[in-house]
Amino acid sequence: MPELPEVETTVRGLRPVLEGARLALVEPRRADLRRAFPVDLRQRLTGATVTGLSRRAKYGLIDTDRGDTMIFHLGMSGRWRVDPGELLAHDHLVLETGVGRRLALHDPRRFGSVDLWPTADLATFPAFRALGPEPLGLGLTGAMLLAAFQGRRAPIKAMLLDQRIVAGLGNIYVCEALNLARIAPSRAAGRISLFRLDRLVDAVRSVLLAAIEAGGSTLRDYARPDGELGYFSKQWRVYGREGEACPACASPVRRRAEGGRSTFWCPACQRG
Ligand code: ZN
């Protein structure tokens, strides 16, 4: 499932194709993904020029000179195919630029979404209204987490997954960051010192940036016709590595399943 680094990598991969380009063709090939495409998507975007691309949480943002931003989410299985030779069954939205570049949003499970929203008013987009700060932005600090966690007995892992506290963190990167910061996933959030929360913020940034960098290097392999943006392999510290050696202390990594989601951690160095 695409997490923040995959979305960031996707946006960076789309930028050279779309930035400054005119959308000569906008073609939804079905009515919906997780929810309906905007009924006037084709009408509002055809002929528009893309003025910029960015990311908010796990959403990609494509701004246009019409004052509309196209907001896409990759759901469970979404990816953009760049200059595909031929369209496939699960290519649900096709864009073509004025110079003949072609992009296809490919999403077999259709948990993704595409919306249009006024660029000047993005903060009111429903999914953005209650979002916490970006983990790679200046808004996330140990002091901010200390204040947010005050008196909270919920486990630190659950609090980091709460999008109202930090935007865009998913299960994989929370497991990775807690291991790097040597904090137990079950630790009550309100009982972690400022010193350790500062270390946690550094760890969050470090695991995300390493993944984005890995995606960037994989992306070069995708810079060819039929390339796909959205996935890359990554060597995790603890995620998916039950029984293997913790990279910090070499003790075996443990896994605990809870509500369809697994926690991977090292009980030896993630004690407190
Ligand atoms: Zn360890």
PDB file of C-alpha atoms and ligand atoms in Angstrom:
ATOM      1  CA  MET A   1       0.000   0.000   0.000  1.00  0.00           C
ATOM      2  CA  PRO A   2       1.465   3.377  -0.959  1.00  0.00           C
ATOM      3  CA  GLU A   3       2.538   5.414   2.062  1.00  0.00           C
ATOM      4  CA  LEU A   4       3.823   8.983   2.257  1.00  0.00           C
ATOM      5  CA  PRO A   5       7.235   8.295   0.625  1.00  0.00           C
ATOM      6  CA  GLU A   6       5.610   6.513  -2.311  1.00  0.00           C
ATOM      7  CA  VAL A   7       3.228   9.439  -2.817  1.00  0.00           C
ATOM      8  CA  GLU A   8       6.113  11.922  -2.566  1.00  0.00           C
ATOM      9  CA  THR A   9       8.115   9.844  -5.057  1.00  0.00           C
ATOM     10  CA  THR A  10       5.097   9.695  -7.366  1.00  0.00           C
ATOM     11  CA  VAL A  11       4.670  13.484  -7.257  1.00  0.00           C
ATOM     12  CA  ARG A  12       8.369  13.950  -8.025  1.00  0.00           C
ATOM     13  CA  GLY A  13       8.059  11.507 -10.932  1.00  0.00           C
ATOM     14  CA  LEU A  14       4.981  13.265 -12.353  1.00  0.00           C
ATOM     15  CA  ARG A  15       6.497  16.742 -12.069  1.00  0.00           C
ATOM     16  CA  PRO A  16       8.767  16.597 -15.155  1.00  0.00           C
ATOM     17  CA  VAL A  17       5.865  15.270 -17.258  1.00  0.00           C
ATOM     18  CA  LEU A  18       3.143  17.625 -16.045  1.00  0.00           C
ATOM     19  CA  GLU A  19       4.607  20.855 -14.713  1.00  0.00           C
ATOM     20  CA  GLY A  20       3.908  23.660 -17.185  1.00  0.00           C
ATOM     21  CA  ALA A  21       2.128  21.232 -19.510  1.00  0.00           C
ATOM     22  CA  ARG A  22      -1.284  21.805 -21.045  1.00  0.00           C
ATOM     23  CA  LEU A  23      -3.775  18.982 -20.503  1.00  0.00           C
ATOM     24  CA  ALA A  24      -4.883  18.243 -24.052  1.00  0.00           C
ATOM     25  CA  LEU A  25      -6.942  15.213 -23.043  1.00  0.00           C
ATOM     26  CA  VAL A  26      -8.577  14.213 -19.760  1.00  0.00           C
ATOM     27  CA  GLU A  27     -10.403  10.910 -20.031  1.00  0.00           C
ATOM     28  CA  PRO A  28     -12.053   9.077 -17.126  1.00  0.00           C
ATOM     29  CA  ARG A  29     -12.618   5.504 -18.333  1.00  0.00           C
ATOM     30  CA  ARG A  30     -15.206   4.639 -15.704  1.00  0.00           C
ATOM     31  CA  ALA A  31     -17.447   6.643 -13.368  1.00  0.00           C
ATOM     32  CA  ASP A  32     -15.698   6.026 -10.064  1.00  0.00           C
ATOM     33  CA  LEU A  33     -12.873   4.683  -7.954  1.00  0.00           C
ATOM     34  CA  ARG A  34     -13.597   4.543  -4.203  1.00  0.00           C
ATOM     35  CA  ARG A  35     -16.021   7.371  -4.930  1.00  0.00           C
ATOM     36  CA  ALA A  36     -17.253   8.950  -8.160  1.00  0.00           C
ATOM     37  CA  PHE A  37     -14.893  11.034 -10.269  1.00  0.00           C
ATOM     38  CA  PRO A  38     -16.158  14.641 -10.386  1.00  0.00           C
ATOM     39  CA  VAL A  39     -18.811  14.583 -13.137  1.00  0.00           C
ATOM     40  CA  ASP A  40     -17.236  17.625 -14.789  1.00  0.00           C
ATOM     41  CA  LEU A  41     -13.610  16.451 -14.432  1.00  0.00           C
ATOM     42  CA  ARG A  42     -13.012  16.312 -18.178  1.00  0.00           C
ATOM     43  CA  GLN A  43     -14.709  19.649 -18.802  1.00  0.00           C
ATOM     44  CA  ARG A  44     -12.890  21.493 -16.024  1.00  0.00           C
ATOM     45  CA  LEU A  45      -9.401  20.156 -16.761  1.00  0.00           C
ATOM     46  CA  THR A  46      -9.222  19.828 -20.535  1.00  0.00           C
ATOM     47  CA  GLY A  47      -7.121  22.708 -21.885  1.00  0.00           C
ATOM     48  CA  ALA A  48      -5.891  23.711 -18.418  1.00  0.00           C
ATOM     49  CA  THR A  49      -2.183  24.203 -17.784  1.00  0.00           C
ATOM     50  CA  VAL A  50      -0.561  22.498 -14.801  1.00  0.00           C
ATOM     51  CA  THR A  51       1.087  25.146 -12.630  1.00  0.00           C
ATOM     52  CA  GLY A  52       2.550  22.949  -9.892  1.00  0.00           C
ATOM     53  CA  LEU A  53       2.557  19.580  -8.139  1.00  0.00           C
ATOM     54  CA  SER A  54       2.848  18.892  -4.434  1.00  0.00           C
ATOM     55  CA  ARG A  55       1.765  16.513  -1.682  1.00  0.00           C
ATOM     56  CA  ARG A  56      -0.343  16.807   1.465  1.00  0.00           C
ATOM     57  CA  ALA A  57      -0.320  13.747   3.774  1.00  0.00           C
ATOM     58  CA  LYS A  58      -0.866  10.809   1.367  1.00  0.00           C
ATOM     59  CA  TYR A  59      -2.578  12.914  -1.312  1.00  0.00           C
ATOM     60  CA  GLY A  60      -0.956  14.189  -4.508  1.00  0.00           C
ATOM     61  CA  LEU A  61      -1.957  17.714  -5.615  1.00  0.00           C
ATOM     62  CA  ILE A  62      -1.936  18.896  -9.233  1.00  0.00           C
ATOM     63  CA  ASP A  63      -2.609  22.653  -9.463  1.00  0.00           C
ATOM     64  CA  THR A  64      -3.926  24.217 -12.657  1.00  0.00           C
ATOM     65  CA  ASP A  65      -4.276  27.716 -14.066  1.00  0.00           C
ATOM     66  CA  ARG A  66      -8.074  27.358 -13.835  1.00  0.00           C
ATOM     67  CA  GLY A  67      -7.958  27.727 -10.060  1.00  0.00           C
ATOM     68  CA  ASP A  68      -8.745  24.028  -9.551  1.00  0.00           C
ATOM     69  CA  THR A  69      -6.457  21.467  -7.960  1.00  0.00           C
ATOM     70  CA  MET A  70      -6.784  17.810  -8.857  1.00  0.00           C
ATOM     71  CA  ILE A  71      -6.330  15.810  -5.647  1.00  0.00           C
ATOM     72  CA  PHE A  72      -5.446  12.134  -6.077  1.00  0.00           C
ATOM     73  CA  HIS A  73      -5.088   9.317  -3.563  1.00  0.00           C
ATOM     74  CA  LEU A  74      -3.505   6.003  -4.549  1.00  0.00           C
ATOM     75  CA  GLY A  75      -5.637   3.917  -2.162  1.00  0.00           C
ATOM     76  CA  MET A  76      -4.348   0.352  -1.760  1.00  0.00           C
ATOM     77  CA  SER A  77      -3.040  -0.368  -5.231  1.00  0.00           C
ATOM     78  CA  GLY A  78      -2.957   2.843  -7.257  1.00  0.00           C
ATOM     79  CA  ARG A  79      -0.037   4.013  -9.392  1.00  0.00           C
ATOM     80  CA  TRP A  80       0.520   6.291 -12.351  1.00  0.00           C
ATOM     81  CA  ARG A  81       1.848   4.716 -15.539  1.00  0.00           C
ATOM     82  CA  VAL A  82       4.003   7.068 -17.596  1.00  0.00           C
ATOM     83  CA  ASP A  83       3.739   6.960 -21.392  1.00  0.00           C
ATOM     84  CA  PRO A  84       2.139   3.493 -21.422  1.00  0.00           C
ATOM     85  CA  GLY A  85       2.394   1.774 -24.796  1.00  0.00           C
ATOM     86  CA  GLU A  86      -1.164   0.542 -24.547  1.00  0.00           C
ATOM     87  CA  LEU A  87      -3.914   1.051 -22.019  1.00  0.00           C
ATOM     88  CA  LEU A  88      -4.765  -1.759 -19.611  1.00  0.00           C
ATOM     89  CA  ALA A  89      -8.078  -2.801 -18.064  1.00  0.00           C
ATOM     90  CA  HIS A  90      -7.366  -1.001 -14.781  1.00  0.00           C
ATOM     91  CA  ASP A  91      -6.175   2.302 -16.282  1.00  0.00           C
ATOM     92  CA  HIS A  92      -9.136   4.335 -14.990  1.00  0.00           C
ATOM     93  CA  LEU A  93      -8.081   7.878 -15.834  1.00  0.00           C
ATOM     94  CA  VAL A  94      -5.920   8.991 -18.770  1.00  0.00           C
ATOM     95  CA  LEU A  95      -4.223  12.377 -19.149  1.00  0.00           C
ATOM     96  CA  GLU A  96      -2.427  13.558 -22.278  1.00  0.00           C
ATOM     97  CA  THR A  97      -0.306  16.683 -22.493  1.00  0.00           C
ATOM     98  CA  GLY A  98      -0.034  19.070 -25.426  1.00  0.00           C
ATOM     99  CA  VAL A  99       3.335  17.543 -26.353  1.00  0.00           C
ATOM    100  CA  GLY A 100       1.987  14.002 -26.387  1.00  0.00           C
ATOM    101  CA  ARG A 101       3.062  12.659 -22.995  1.00  0.00           C
ATOM    102  CA  ARG A 102       0.502  10.282 -21.572  1.00  0.00           C
ATOM    103  CA  LEU A 103      -0.295   9.272 -17.996  1.00  0.00           C
ATOM    104  CA  ALA A 104      -2.650   6.538 -16.850  1.00  0.00           C
ATOM    105  CA  LEU A 105      -3.907   6.174 -13.290  1.00  0.00           C
ATOM    106  CA  HIS A 106      -3.868   2.417 -12.776  1.00  0.00           C
ATOM    107  CA  ASP A 107      -5.802   1.110  -9.754  1.00  0.00           C
ATOM    108  CA  PRO A 108      -6.948  -2.540  -9.825  1.00  0.00           C
ATOM    109  CA  ARG A 109      -8.583  -2.470  -6.382  1.00  0.00           C
ATOM    110  CA  ARG A 110     -10.100   0.990  -6.850  1.00  0.00           C
ATOM    111  CA  PHE A 111      -9.572   2.256  -3.311  1.00  0.00           C
ATOM    112  CA  GLY A 112      -8.008   5.426  -4.714  1.00  0.00           C
ATOM    113  CA  SER A 113      -9.779   8.700  -5.402  1.00  0.00           C
ATOM    114  CA  VAL A 114      -9.657  11.758  -7.662  1.00  0.00           C
ATOM    115  CA  ASP A 115     -11.239  15.053  -6.651  1.00  0.00           C
ATOM    116  CA  LEU A 116     -11.223  18.662  -7.852  1.00  0.00           C
ATOM    117  CA  TRP A 117     -11.099  21.466  -5.309  1.00  0.00           C
ATOM    118  CA  PRO A 118     -10.447  25.222  -5.502  1.00  0.00           C
ATOM    119  CA  THR A 119      -6.694  25.732  -5.071  1.00  0.00           C
ATOM    120  CA  ALA A 120      -7.236  28.780  -2.860  1.00  0.00           C
ATOM    121  CA  ASP A 121      -9.424  26.751  -0.526  1.00  0.00           C
ATOM    122  CA  LEU A 122      -7.537  23.462  -0.146  1.00  0.00           C
ATOM    123  CA  ALA A 123      -7.603  23.645   3.660  1.00  0.00           C
ATOM    124  CA  THR A 124     -11.365  23.053   3.483  1.00  0.00           C
ATOM    125  CA  PHE A 125     -11.066  19.820   1.473  1.00  0.00           C
ATOM    126  CA  PRO A 126     -12.784  17.309   3.828  1.00  0.00           C
ATOM    127  CA  ALA A 127      -9.755  15.028   4.238  1.00  0.00           C
ATOM    128  CA  PHE A 128      -7.490  18.007   4.986  1.00  0.00           C
ATOM    129  CA  ARG A 129      -9.639  19.815   7.562  1.00  0.00           C
ATOM    130  CA  ALA A 130      -8.427  18.027  10.691  1.00  0.00           C
ATOM    131  CA  LEU A 131      -4.933  16.997   9.576  1.00  0.00           C
ATOM    132  CA  GLY A 132      -1.966  17.523  11.879  1.00  0.00           C
ATOM    133  CA  PRO A 133       1.366  18.904  10.669  1.00  0.00           C
ATOM    134  CA  GLU A 134       3.396  17.288   7.892  1.00  0.00           C
ATOM    135  CA  PRO A 135       6.085  15.006   9.356  1.00  0.00           C
ATOM    136  CA  LEU A 136       8.728  16.542   7.070  1.00  0.00           C
ATOM    137  CA  GLY A 137       7.632  20.124   7.812  1.00  0.00           C
ATOM    138  CA  LEU A 138       8.661  22.526  10.537  1.00  0.00           C
ATOM    139  CA  GLY A 139       5.358  22.090  12.404  1.00  0.00           C
ATOM    140  CA  LEU A 140       6.321  18.699  13.835  1.00  0.00           C
ATOM    141  CA  THR A 141       8.545  19.037  16.916  1.00  0.00           C
ATOM    142  CA  GLY A 142       9.107  17.156  20.139  1.00  0.00           C
ATOM    143  CA  ALA A 143       7.500  20.033  22.053  1.00  0.00           C
ATOM    144  CA  MET A 144       4.401  19.884  19.852  1.00  0.00           C
ATOM    145  CA  LEU A 145       4.090  16.127  20.481  1.00  0.00           C
ATOM    146  CA  LEU A 146       4.641  16.624  24.219  1.00  0.00           C
ATOM    147  CA  ALA A 147       1.693  19.037  24.301  1.00  0.00           C
ATOM    148  CA  ALA A 148      -0.506  16.767  22.147  1.00  0.00           C
ATOM    149  CA  PHE A 149       0.253  13.699  24.273  1.00  0.00           C
ATOM    150  CA  GLN A 150      -0.183  15.346  27.667  1.00  0.00           C
ATOM    151  CA  GLY A 151      -2.210  13.072  29.961  1.00  0.00           C
ATOM    152  CA  ARG A 152      -2.817  10.558  27.152  1.00  0.00           C
ATOM    153  CA  ARG A 153      -2.497   6.900  28.072  1.00  0.00           C
ATOM    154  CA  ALA A 154      -2.980   5.571  24.537  1.00  0.00           C
ATOM    155  CA  PRO A 155       0.027   3.709  23.119  1.00  0.00           C
ATOM    156  CA  ILE A 156       2.498   5.903  21.257  1.00  0.00           C
ATOM    157  CA  LYS A 157       2.024   3.802  18.112  1.00  0.00           C
ATOM    158  CA  ALA A 158      -1.728   4.504  17.969  1.00  0.00           C
ATOM    159  CA  MET A 159      -1.127   8.210  18.593  1.00  0.00           C
ATOM    160  CA  LEU A 160       1.379   8.459  15.720  1.00  0.00           C
ATOM    161  CA  LEU A 161      -1.126   6.799  13.385  1.00  0.00           C
ATOM    162  CA  ASP A 162      -3.752   9.409  14.335  1.00  0.00           C
ATOM    163  CA  GLN A 163      -3.767  11.770  11.329  1.00  0.00           C
ATOM    164  CA  ARG A 164      -4.979  14.652  13.535  1.00  0.00           C
ATOM    165  CA  ILE A 165      -1.650  14.534  15.401  1.00  0.00           C
ATOM    166  CA  VAL A 166       0.731  13.921  12.471  1.00  0.00           C
ATOM    167  CA  ALA A 167      -0.425  13.833   8.833  1.00  0.00           C
ATOM    168  CA  GLY A 168       0.350  10.940   6.547  1.00  0.00           C
ATOM    169  CA  LEU A 169       2.146   8.453   8.805  1.00  0.00           C
ATOM    170  CA  GLY A 170       1.206   4.815   8.186  1.00  0.00           C
ATOM    171  CA  ASN A 171       1.930   1.527   9.904  1.00  0.00           C
ATOM    172  CA  ILE A 172       5.241   0.750   8.202  1.00  0.00           C
ATOM    173  CA  TYR A 173       6.970   4.053   8.963  1.00  0.00           C
ATOM    174  CA  VAL A 174       5.625   4.241  12.517  1.00  0.00           C
ATOM    175  CA  CYS A 175       7.130   0.788  13.243  1.00  0.00           C
ATOM    176  CA  GLU A 176      10.403   1.861  11.634  1.00  0.00           C
ATOM    177  CA  ALA A 177      10.639   5.204  13.450  1.00  0.00           C
ATOM    178  CA  LEU A 178       9.845   3.699  16.871  1.00  0.00           C
ATOM    179  CA  ASN A 179      12.620   1.136  16.377  1.00  0.00           C
ATOM    180  CA  LEU A 180      15.115   3.797  15.338  1.00  0.00           C
ATOM    181  CA  ALA A 181      14.128   5.964  18.329  1.00  0.00           C
ATOM    182  CA  ARG A 182      14.204   2.899  20.650  1.00  0.00           C
ATOM    183  CA  ILE A 183      10.673   3.496  21.996  1.00  0.00           C
ATOM    184  CA  ALA A 184       8.267   0.611  22.715  1.00  0.00           C
ATOM    185  CA  PRO A 185       5.159   0.797  20.487  1.00  0.00           C
ATOM    186  CA  SER A 186       2.974   0.109  23.547  1.00  0.00           C
ATOM    187  CA  ARG A 187       4.471   2.920  25.664  1.00  0.00           C
ATOM    188  CA  ALA A 188       1.816   5.340  26.973  1.00  0.00           C
ATOM    189  CA  ALA A 189       2.239   8.461  24.819  1.00  0.00           C
ATOM    190  CA  GLY A 190       1.843  10.852  27.757  1.00  0.00           C
ATOM    191  CA  ARG A 191       4.738   9.251  29.628  1.00  0.00           C
ATOM    192  CA  ILE A 192       7.489   9.909  27.061  1.00  0.00           C
ATOM    193  CA  SER A 193       9.990  12.665  27.858  1.00  0.00           C
ATOM    194  CA  LEU A 194      10.661  15.663  25.632  1.00  0.00           C
ATOM    195  CA  PHE A 195      14.191  14.372  25.059  1.00  0.00           C
ATOM    196  CA  ARG A 196      12.844  11.095  23.660  1.00  0.00           C
ATOM    197  CA  LEU A 197      10.107  12.824  21.644  1.00  0.00           C
ATOM    198  CA  ASP A 198      12.780  14.980  19.989  1.00  0.00           C
ATOM    199  CA  ARG A 199      14.618  11.781  19.128  1.00  0.00           C
ATOM    200  CA  LEU A 200      11.370  10.305  17.782  1.00  0.00           C
ATOM    201  CA  VAL A 201      10.790  13.309  15.490  1.00  0.00           C
ATOM    202  CA  ASP A 202      14.337  12.899  14.130  1.00  0.00           C
ATOM    203  CA  ALA A 203      13.654   9.176  13.592  1.00  0.00           C
ATOM    204  CA  VAL A 204      10.375   9.836  11.741  1.00  0.00           C
ATOM    205  CA  ARG A 205      12.114  12.246   9.366  1.00  0.00           C
ATOM    206  CA  SER A 206      15.055   9.927   8.905  1.00  0.00           C
ATOM    207  CA  VAL A 207      12.998   6.849   7.916  1.00  0.00           C
ATOM    208  CA  LEU A 208      10.766   8.889   5.586  1.00  0.00           C
ATOM    209  CA  LEU A 209      13.670  10.641   3.862  1.00  0.00           C
ATOM    210  CA  ALA A 210      15.581   7.363   3.436  1.00  0.00           C
ATOM    211  CA  ALA A 211      12.510   5.814   1.802  1.00  0.00           C
ATOM    212  CA  ILE A 212      12.009   8.815  -0.486  1.00  0.00           C
ATOM    213  CA  GLU A 213      15.666   8.612  -1.489  1.00  0.00           C
ATOM    214  CA  ALA A 214      15.318   4.879  -2.199  1.00  0.00           C
ATOM    215  CA  GLY A 215      12.213   5.647  -4.257  1.00  0.00           C
ATOM    216  CA  GLY A 216      14.073   8.318  -6.143  1.00  0.00           C
ATOM    217  CA  SER A 217      16.790   5.893  -7.141  1.00  0.00           C
ATOM    218  CA  THR A 218      14.238   3.289  -8.184  1.00  0.00           C
ATOM    219  CA  LEU A 219      12.388   5.971 -10.077  1.00  0.00           C
ATOM    220  CA  ARG A 220      15.323   6.421 -12.431  1.00  0.00           C
ATOM    221  CA  ASP A 221      14.722   2.818 -13.496  1.00  0.00           C
ATOM    222  CA  TYR A 222      11.137   3.774 -14.229  1.00  0.00           C
ATOM    223  CA  ALA A 223      12.045   6.742 -16.395  1.00  0.00           C
ATOM    224  CA  ARG A 224      11.224   4.807 -19.514  1.00  0.00           C
ATOM    225  CA  PRO A 225       8.109   4.107 -21.556  1.00  0.00           C
ATOM    226  CA  ASP A 226       5.696   1.859 -19.674  1.00  0.00           C
ATOM    227  CA  GLY A 227       7.253   3.007 -16.417  1.00  0.00           C
ATOM    228  CA  GLU A 228       5.145   2.914 -13.302  1.00  0.00           C
ATOM    229  CA  LEU A 229       5.256   5.391 -10.471  1.00  0.00           C
ATOM    230  CA  GLY A 230       4.151   4.409  -7.026  1.00  0.00           C
ATOM    231  CA  TYR A 231       6.105   1.446  -5.684  1.00  0.00           C
ATOM    232  CA  PHE A 232       9.634   0.560  -4.837  1.00  0.00           C
ATOM    233  CA  SER A 233      11.301  -2.034  -2.679  1.00  0.00           C
ATOM    234  CA  LYS A 234      12.928  -1.024   0.531  1.00  0.00           C
ATOM    235  CA  GLN A 235      14.962  -2.838   3.127  1.00  0.00           C
ATOM    236  CA  TRP A 236      13.060  -2.228   6.363  1.00  0.00           C
ATOM    237  CA  ARG A 237      14.645  -2.185   9.835  1.00  0.00           C
ATOM    238  CA  VAL A 238      11.888  -4.224  11.532  1.00  0.00           C
ATOM    239  CA  TYR A 239       8.803  -4.138   9.310  1.00  0.00           C
ATOM    240  CA  GLY A 240       8.105  -7.599   7.848  1.00  0.00           C
ATOM    241  CA  ARG A 241      11.220  -9.011   9.550  1.00  0.00           C
ATOM    242  CA  GLU A 242       9.824 -11.140  12.384  1.00  0.00           C
ATOM    243  CA  GLY A 243      12.557 -13.340  13.872  1.00  0.00           C
ATOM    244  CA  GLU A 244      15.385 -11.526  12.073  1.00  0.00           C
ATOM    245  CA  ALA A 245      18.073  -9.506  13.837  1.00  0.00           C
ATOM    246  CA  CYS A 246      17.244  -5.977  15.011  1.00  0.00           C
ATOM    247  CA  PRO A 247      19.674  -3.634  13.184  1.00  0.00           C
ATOM    248  CA  ALA A 248      20.452  -1.816  16.458  1.00  0.00           C
ATOM    249  CA  CYS A 249      21.073  -4.711  18.871  1.00  0.00           C
ATOM    250  CA  ALA A 250      20.784  -7.971  16.864  1.00  0.00           C
ATOM    251  CA  SER A 251      17.984  -9.361  19.068  1.00  0.00           C
ATOM    252  CA  PRO A 252      15.138 -11.073  17.194  1.00  0.00           C
ATOM    253  CA  VAL A 253      12.383  -8.781  15.899  1.00  0.00           C
ATOM    254  CA  ARG A 254       8.927  -9.594  17.231  1.00  0.00           C
ATOM    255  CA  ARG A 255       5.543  -9.242  15.579  1.00  0.00           C
ATOM    256  CA  ARG A 256       2.139  -8.689  17.138  1.00  0.00           C
ATOM    257  CA  ALA A 257      -1.067  -8.643  15.104  1.00  0.00           C
ATOM    258  CA  GLU A 258      -3.845  -6.301  16.168  1.00  0.00           C
ATOM    259  CA  GLY A 259      -6.950  -5.528  14.157  1.00  0.00           C
ATOM    260  CA  GLY A 260      -5.580  -6.647  10.788  1.00  0.00           C
ATOM    261  CA  ARG A 261      -2.381  -4.674  11.228  1.00  0.00           C
ATOM    262  CA  SER A 262       0.974  -5.934  12.468  1.00  0.00           C
ATOM    263  CA  THR A 263       3.375  -4.257  14.837  1.00  0.00           C
ATOM    264  CA  PHE A 264       7.037  -5.150  14.391  1.00  0.00           C
ATOM    265  CA  TRP A 265       9.446  -4.160  17.171  1.00  0.00           C
ATOM    266  CA  CYS A 266      12.505  -5.211  19.124  1.00  0.00           C
ATOM    267  CA  PRO A 267      11.664  -5.960  22.773  1.00  0.00           C
ATOM    268  CA  ALA A 268      15.358  -5.750  23.711  1.00  0.00           C
ATOM    269  CA  CYS A 269      16.114  -2.152  22.690  1.00  0.00           C
ATOM    270  CA  GLN A 270      12.562  -0.739  22.537  1.00  0.00           C
ATOM    271  CA  ARG A 271      11.844  -1.114  26.241  1.00  0.00           C
ATOM    272  CA  GLY A 272      10.574   2.172  27.582  1.00  0.00           C
TER     273      GLY A 272
HETATM  274 ZN    ZN B   1      17.005  -4.032  19.124  1.00  0.00          ZN
END
